Coordinates of C-alpha atoms in Angstrom, one line a residue:
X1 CA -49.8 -25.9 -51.1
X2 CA -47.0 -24.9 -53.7
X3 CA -48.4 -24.2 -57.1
X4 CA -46.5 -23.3 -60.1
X5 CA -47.7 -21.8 -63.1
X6 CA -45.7 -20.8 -66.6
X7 CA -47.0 -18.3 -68.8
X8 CA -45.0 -16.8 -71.7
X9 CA -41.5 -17.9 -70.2
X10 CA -42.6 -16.5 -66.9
X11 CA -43.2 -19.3 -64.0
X12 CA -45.1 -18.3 -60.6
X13 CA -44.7 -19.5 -57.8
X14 CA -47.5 -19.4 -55.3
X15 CA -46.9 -20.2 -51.5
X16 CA -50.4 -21.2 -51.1
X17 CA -51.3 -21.7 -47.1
X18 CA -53.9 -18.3 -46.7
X19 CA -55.5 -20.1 -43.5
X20 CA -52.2 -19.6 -42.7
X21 CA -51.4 -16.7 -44.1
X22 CA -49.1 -18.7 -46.2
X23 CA -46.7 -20.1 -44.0
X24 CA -43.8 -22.5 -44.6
X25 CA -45.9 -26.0 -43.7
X26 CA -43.7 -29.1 -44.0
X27 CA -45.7 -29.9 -46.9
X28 CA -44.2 -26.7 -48.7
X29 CA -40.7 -27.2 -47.1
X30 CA -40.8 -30.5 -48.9
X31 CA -42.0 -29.6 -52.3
X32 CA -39.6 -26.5 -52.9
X33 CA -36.4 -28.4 -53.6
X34 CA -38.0 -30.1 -56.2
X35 CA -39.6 -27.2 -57.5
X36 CA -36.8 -25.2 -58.1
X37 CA -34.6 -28.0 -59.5
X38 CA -37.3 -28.2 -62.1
X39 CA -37.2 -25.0 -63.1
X40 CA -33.3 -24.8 -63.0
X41 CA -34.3 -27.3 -65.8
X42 CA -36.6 -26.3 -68.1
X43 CA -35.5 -24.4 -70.7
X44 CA -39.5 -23.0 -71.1
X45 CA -38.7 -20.6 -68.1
X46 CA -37.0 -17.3 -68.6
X47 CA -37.8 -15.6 -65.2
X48 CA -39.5 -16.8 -61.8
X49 CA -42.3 -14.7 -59.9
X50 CA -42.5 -15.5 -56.3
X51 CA -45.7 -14.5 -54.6
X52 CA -48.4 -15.8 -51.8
X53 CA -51.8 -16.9 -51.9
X54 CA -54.8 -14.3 -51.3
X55 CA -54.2 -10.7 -50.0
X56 CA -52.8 -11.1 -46.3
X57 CA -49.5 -12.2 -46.9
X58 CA -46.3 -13.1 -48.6
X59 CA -45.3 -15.7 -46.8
X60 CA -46.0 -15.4 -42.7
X61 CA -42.6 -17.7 -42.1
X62 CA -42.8 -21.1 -40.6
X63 CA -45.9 -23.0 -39.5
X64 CA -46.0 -22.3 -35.6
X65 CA -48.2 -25.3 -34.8
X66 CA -45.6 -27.8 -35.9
X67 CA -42.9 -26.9 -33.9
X68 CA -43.4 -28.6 -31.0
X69 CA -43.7 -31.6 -33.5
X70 CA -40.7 -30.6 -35.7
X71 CA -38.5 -28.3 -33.6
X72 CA -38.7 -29.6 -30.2
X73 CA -35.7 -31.8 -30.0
X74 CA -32.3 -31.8 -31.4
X75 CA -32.8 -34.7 -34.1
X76 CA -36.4 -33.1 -34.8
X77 CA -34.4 -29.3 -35.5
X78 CA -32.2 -31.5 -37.8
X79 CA -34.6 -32.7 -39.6
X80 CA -36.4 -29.3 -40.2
X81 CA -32.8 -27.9 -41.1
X82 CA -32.4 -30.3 -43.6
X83 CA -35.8 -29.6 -45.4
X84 CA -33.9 -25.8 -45.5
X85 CA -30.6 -27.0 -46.9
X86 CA -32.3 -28.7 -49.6
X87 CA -34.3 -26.0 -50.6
X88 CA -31.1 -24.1 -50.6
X89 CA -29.6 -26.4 -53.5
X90 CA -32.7 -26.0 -55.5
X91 CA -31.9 -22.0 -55.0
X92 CA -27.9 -22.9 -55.5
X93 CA -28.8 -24.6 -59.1
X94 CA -31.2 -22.3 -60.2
X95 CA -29.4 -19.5 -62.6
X96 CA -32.7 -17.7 -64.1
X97 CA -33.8 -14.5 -62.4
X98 CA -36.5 -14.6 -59.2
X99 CA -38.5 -11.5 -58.4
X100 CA -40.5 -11.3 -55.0
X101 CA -44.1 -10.4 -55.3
X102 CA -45.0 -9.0 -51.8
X103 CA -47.9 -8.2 -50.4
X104 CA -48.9 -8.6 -46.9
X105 CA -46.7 -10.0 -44.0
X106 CA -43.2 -11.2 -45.0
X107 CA -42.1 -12.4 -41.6
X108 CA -39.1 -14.6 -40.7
X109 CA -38.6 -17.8 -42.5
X110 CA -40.5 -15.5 -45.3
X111 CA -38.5 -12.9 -45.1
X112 CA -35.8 -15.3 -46.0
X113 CA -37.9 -16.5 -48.5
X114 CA -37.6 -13.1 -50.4
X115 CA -34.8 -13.2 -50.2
X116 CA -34.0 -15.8 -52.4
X117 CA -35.2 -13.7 -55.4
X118 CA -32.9 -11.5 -57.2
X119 CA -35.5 -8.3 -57.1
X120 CA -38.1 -7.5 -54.6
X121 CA -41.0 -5.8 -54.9
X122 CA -43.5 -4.9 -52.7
X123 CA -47.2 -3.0 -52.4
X124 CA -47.4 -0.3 -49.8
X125 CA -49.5 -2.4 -47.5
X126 CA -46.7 -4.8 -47.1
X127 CA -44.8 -6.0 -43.3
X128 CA -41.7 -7.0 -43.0
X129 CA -39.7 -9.0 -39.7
X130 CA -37.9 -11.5 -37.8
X131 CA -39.7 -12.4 -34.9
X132 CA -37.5 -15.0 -33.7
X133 CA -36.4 -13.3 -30.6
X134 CA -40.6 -12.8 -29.5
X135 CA -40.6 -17.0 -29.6
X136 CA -37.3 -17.5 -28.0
X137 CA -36.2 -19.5 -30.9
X138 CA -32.8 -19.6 -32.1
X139 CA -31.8 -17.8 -35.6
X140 CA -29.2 -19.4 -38.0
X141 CA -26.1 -18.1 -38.9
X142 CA -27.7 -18.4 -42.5
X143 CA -30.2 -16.2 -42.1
X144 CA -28.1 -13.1 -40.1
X145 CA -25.6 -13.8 -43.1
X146 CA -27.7 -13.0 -45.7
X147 CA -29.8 -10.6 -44.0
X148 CA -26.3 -8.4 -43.1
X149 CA -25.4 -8.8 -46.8
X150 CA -28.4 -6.9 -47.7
X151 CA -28.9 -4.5 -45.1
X152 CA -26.0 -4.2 -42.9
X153 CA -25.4 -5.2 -39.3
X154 CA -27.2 -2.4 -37.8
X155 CA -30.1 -2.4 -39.4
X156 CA -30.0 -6.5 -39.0
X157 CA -29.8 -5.9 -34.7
X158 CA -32.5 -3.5 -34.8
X159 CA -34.6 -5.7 -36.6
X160 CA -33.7 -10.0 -34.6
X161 CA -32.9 -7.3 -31.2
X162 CA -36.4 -5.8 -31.3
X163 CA -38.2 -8.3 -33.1
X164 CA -40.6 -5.7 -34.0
X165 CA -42.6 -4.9 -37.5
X166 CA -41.4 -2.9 -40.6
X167 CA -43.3 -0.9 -43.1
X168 CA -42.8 -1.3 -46.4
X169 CA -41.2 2.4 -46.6
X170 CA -39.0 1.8 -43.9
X171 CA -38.0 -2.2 -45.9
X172 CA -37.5 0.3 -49.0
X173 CA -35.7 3.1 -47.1
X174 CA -33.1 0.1 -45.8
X175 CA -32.5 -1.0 -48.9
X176 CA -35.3 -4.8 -47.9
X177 CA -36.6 -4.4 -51.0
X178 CA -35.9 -2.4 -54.6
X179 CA -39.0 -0.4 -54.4
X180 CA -42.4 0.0 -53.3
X181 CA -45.4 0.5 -55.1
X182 CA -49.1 1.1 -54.8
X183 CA -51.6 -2.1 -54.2
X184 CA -53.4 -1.6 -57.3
X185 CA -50.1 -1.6 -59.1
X186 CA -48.2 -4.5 -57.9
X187 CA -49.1 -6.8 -60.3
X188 CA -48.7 -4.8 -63.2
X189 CA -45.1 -3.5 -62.0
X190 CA -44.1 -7.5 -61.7
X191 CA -45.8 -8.1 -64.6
X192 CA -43.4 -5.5 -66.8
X193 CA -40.1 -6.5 -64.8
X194 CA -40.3 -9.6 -65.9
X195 CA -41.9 -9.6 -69.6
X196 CA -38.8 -7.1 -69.9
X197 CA -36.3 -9.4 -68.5
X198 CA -38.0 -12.3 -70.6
X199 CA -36.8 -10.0 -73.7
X200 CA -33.5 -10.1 -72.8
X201 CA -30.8 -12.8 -73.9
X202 CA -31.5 -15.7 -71.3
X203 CA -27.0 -17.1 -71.2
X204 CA -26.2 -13.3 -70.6
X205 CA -28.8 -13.4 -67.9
X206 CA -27.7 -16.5 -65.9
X207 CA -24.0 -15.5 -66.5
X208 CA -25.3 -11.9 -64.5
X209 CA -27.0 -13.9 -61.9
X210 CA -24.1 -16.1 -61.2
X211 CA -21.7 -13.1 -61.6
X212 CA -24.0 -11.6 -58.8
X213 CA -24.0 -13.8 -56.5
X214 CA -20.1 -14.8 -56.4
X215 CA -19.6 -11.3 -56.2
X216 CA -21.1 -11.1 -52.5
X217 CA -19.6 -14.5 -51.6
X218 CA -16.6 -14.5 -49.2
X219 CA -13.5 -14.3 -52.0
X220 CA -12.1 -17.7 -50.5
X221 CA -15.4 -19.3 -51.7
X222 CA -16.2 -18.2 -55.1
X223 CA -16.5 -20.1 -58.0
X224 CA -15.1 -17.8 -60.8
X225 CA -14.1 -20.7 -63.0
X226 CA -18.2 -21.3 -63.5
X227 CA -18.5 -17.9 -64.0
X228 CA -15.6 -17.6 -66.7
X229 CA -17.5 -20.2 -68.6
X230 CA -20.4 -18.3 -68.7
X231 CA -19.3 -15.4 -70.0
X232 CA -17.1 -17.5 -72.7
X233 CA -20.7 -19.2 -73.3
X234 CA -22.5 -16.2 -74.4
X235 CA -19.6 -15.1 -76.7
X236 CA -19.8 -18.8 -78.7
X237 CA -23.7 -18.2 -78.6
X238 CA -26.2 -18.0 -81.5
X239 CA -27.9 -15.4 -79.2
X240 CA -24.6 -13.3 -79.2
X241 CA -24.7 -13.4 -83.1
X242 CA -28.7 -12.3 -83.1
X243 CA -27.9 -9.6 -80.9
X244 CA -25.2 -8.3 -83.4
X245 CA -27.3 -8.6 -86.2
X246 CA -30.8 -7.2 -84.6
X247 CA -28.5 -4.3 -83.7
X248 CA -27.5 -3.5 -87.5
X249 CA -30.4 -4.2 -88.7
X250 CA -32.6 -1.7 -86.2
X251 CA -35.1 -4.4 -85.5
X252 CA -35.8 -6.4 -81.9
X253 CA -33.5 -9.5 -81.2
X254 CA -35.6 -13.1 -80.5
X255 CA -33.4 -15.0 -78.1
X256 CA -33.4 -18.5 -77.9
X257 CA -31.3 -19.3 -74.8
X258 CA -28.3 -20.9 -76.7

């Protein structure tokens, strides 16, 4: 149900549930962390494309006929949490850019799916929502964190408040996502992002990403030490040299990633 192909230093990810309209099954939950820690490791993969199976959706958020399974009582909600947390360490060690490919329904545990990736991107037909409050389940601290990082707090109770459904205008117009596009173009505006990102010099790239994300972290929890290193990595770099020398010379740099 997760599948994970690399092409050219691009790996994508496809949530792949469409009888579900690609919802967050425990055999997904499971995979992920694993995943991602692979990734974080292979040195083969420049950038990560997340997408969802077939036409209908993203990611629909978690599988509704196993809660009463996996979220009825309080060791069963543990449980599920955890399969969350350690997904969340697969996204904590992975430094190479993620771009969201959405099309479709991007509801609740897939909304905080997307936003995992760096960059966003959705078609035109795309649907966006939380609609925790419609199923009387209760919504982390997690998710409202990152969701009023993004989009501020009043957008944020507008959207858990009414539990109601977004166009992909109105995701764009809130700043959800970085832009929409046409149907018929999605795949070729991913496509570009990352091929150009791929182009790029991959330690300056994680250094940005890490840079990026302490920057929104609460001051008291930042790791700028990691960060420092980075940035004192790319300097030393062979990649830091080519770039010099494909500047003089007028010609396009090939990055190796060290």
């Amino acid at each position: 149900m997760l599948l994970c192909d690399v092409d050219d230093g691009v790996a994508t990810v496809t949530f792949n549930n469409p009888e579900k309209r690609n919802a967050l099954s425990s055999e997904i939950r499971h995979a992920l962390p694993g995943l991602l820690h692979a990734l974080a490791a292979d040195d083969g993969v420049r950038v990560v494309v997340l997408t969802g199976a077939g036409d209908k959706a993203f990611v629909s958020g978690a599988d509704i006929s196993e809660f009463a399974e996996q979220r009825t009582s309080p060791e069963a909600r543990a449980a599920f949490d955890r399969t969350f947390a350690d997904a969340e360490q697969g996204w904590r060690a992975l430094t190479k850019p993620v771009i969201a490919r959405i099309r479709g329904f991007c509801m609740g545990g897939g909304l905080l799916t997307a936003l995992k990736a760096d960059i966003r991107i959705a078609a035109d037909d795309a649907r966006f929502g939380v609609p925790a409050a419609r199923l009387g389940l209760g919504y982390s601290f997690d998710g409202i964190e990152a969701l009023v990082g993004l989009i501020g707090p009043a957008n944020v109770a507008e959207m858990l408040y009414s539990a109601r459904r977004y166009t992909a205008a109105e995701a764009e117009h809130m700043g959800l996502v970085n832009r929409v596009v046409p149907v018929d173009r999605l795949d070729a505006e991913v496509d570009a992002l990352a091929r150009s990102i791929c182009e790029n010099a991959p330690l300056t790239v994680a250094a940005c990403k890490v840079g990026i994300r302490e920057a929104v972290r609460d001051a008291s929890r930042r790791d700028l030490d990691r960060h420092r290193a980075m940035v004192e990595a790319c300097f030393d770099s062979a990649d830091y040299r080519e770039g010099q020398a494909a500047f003089l010379a007028k010609r396009t740099p090939r990055f190796e990633g060290r």
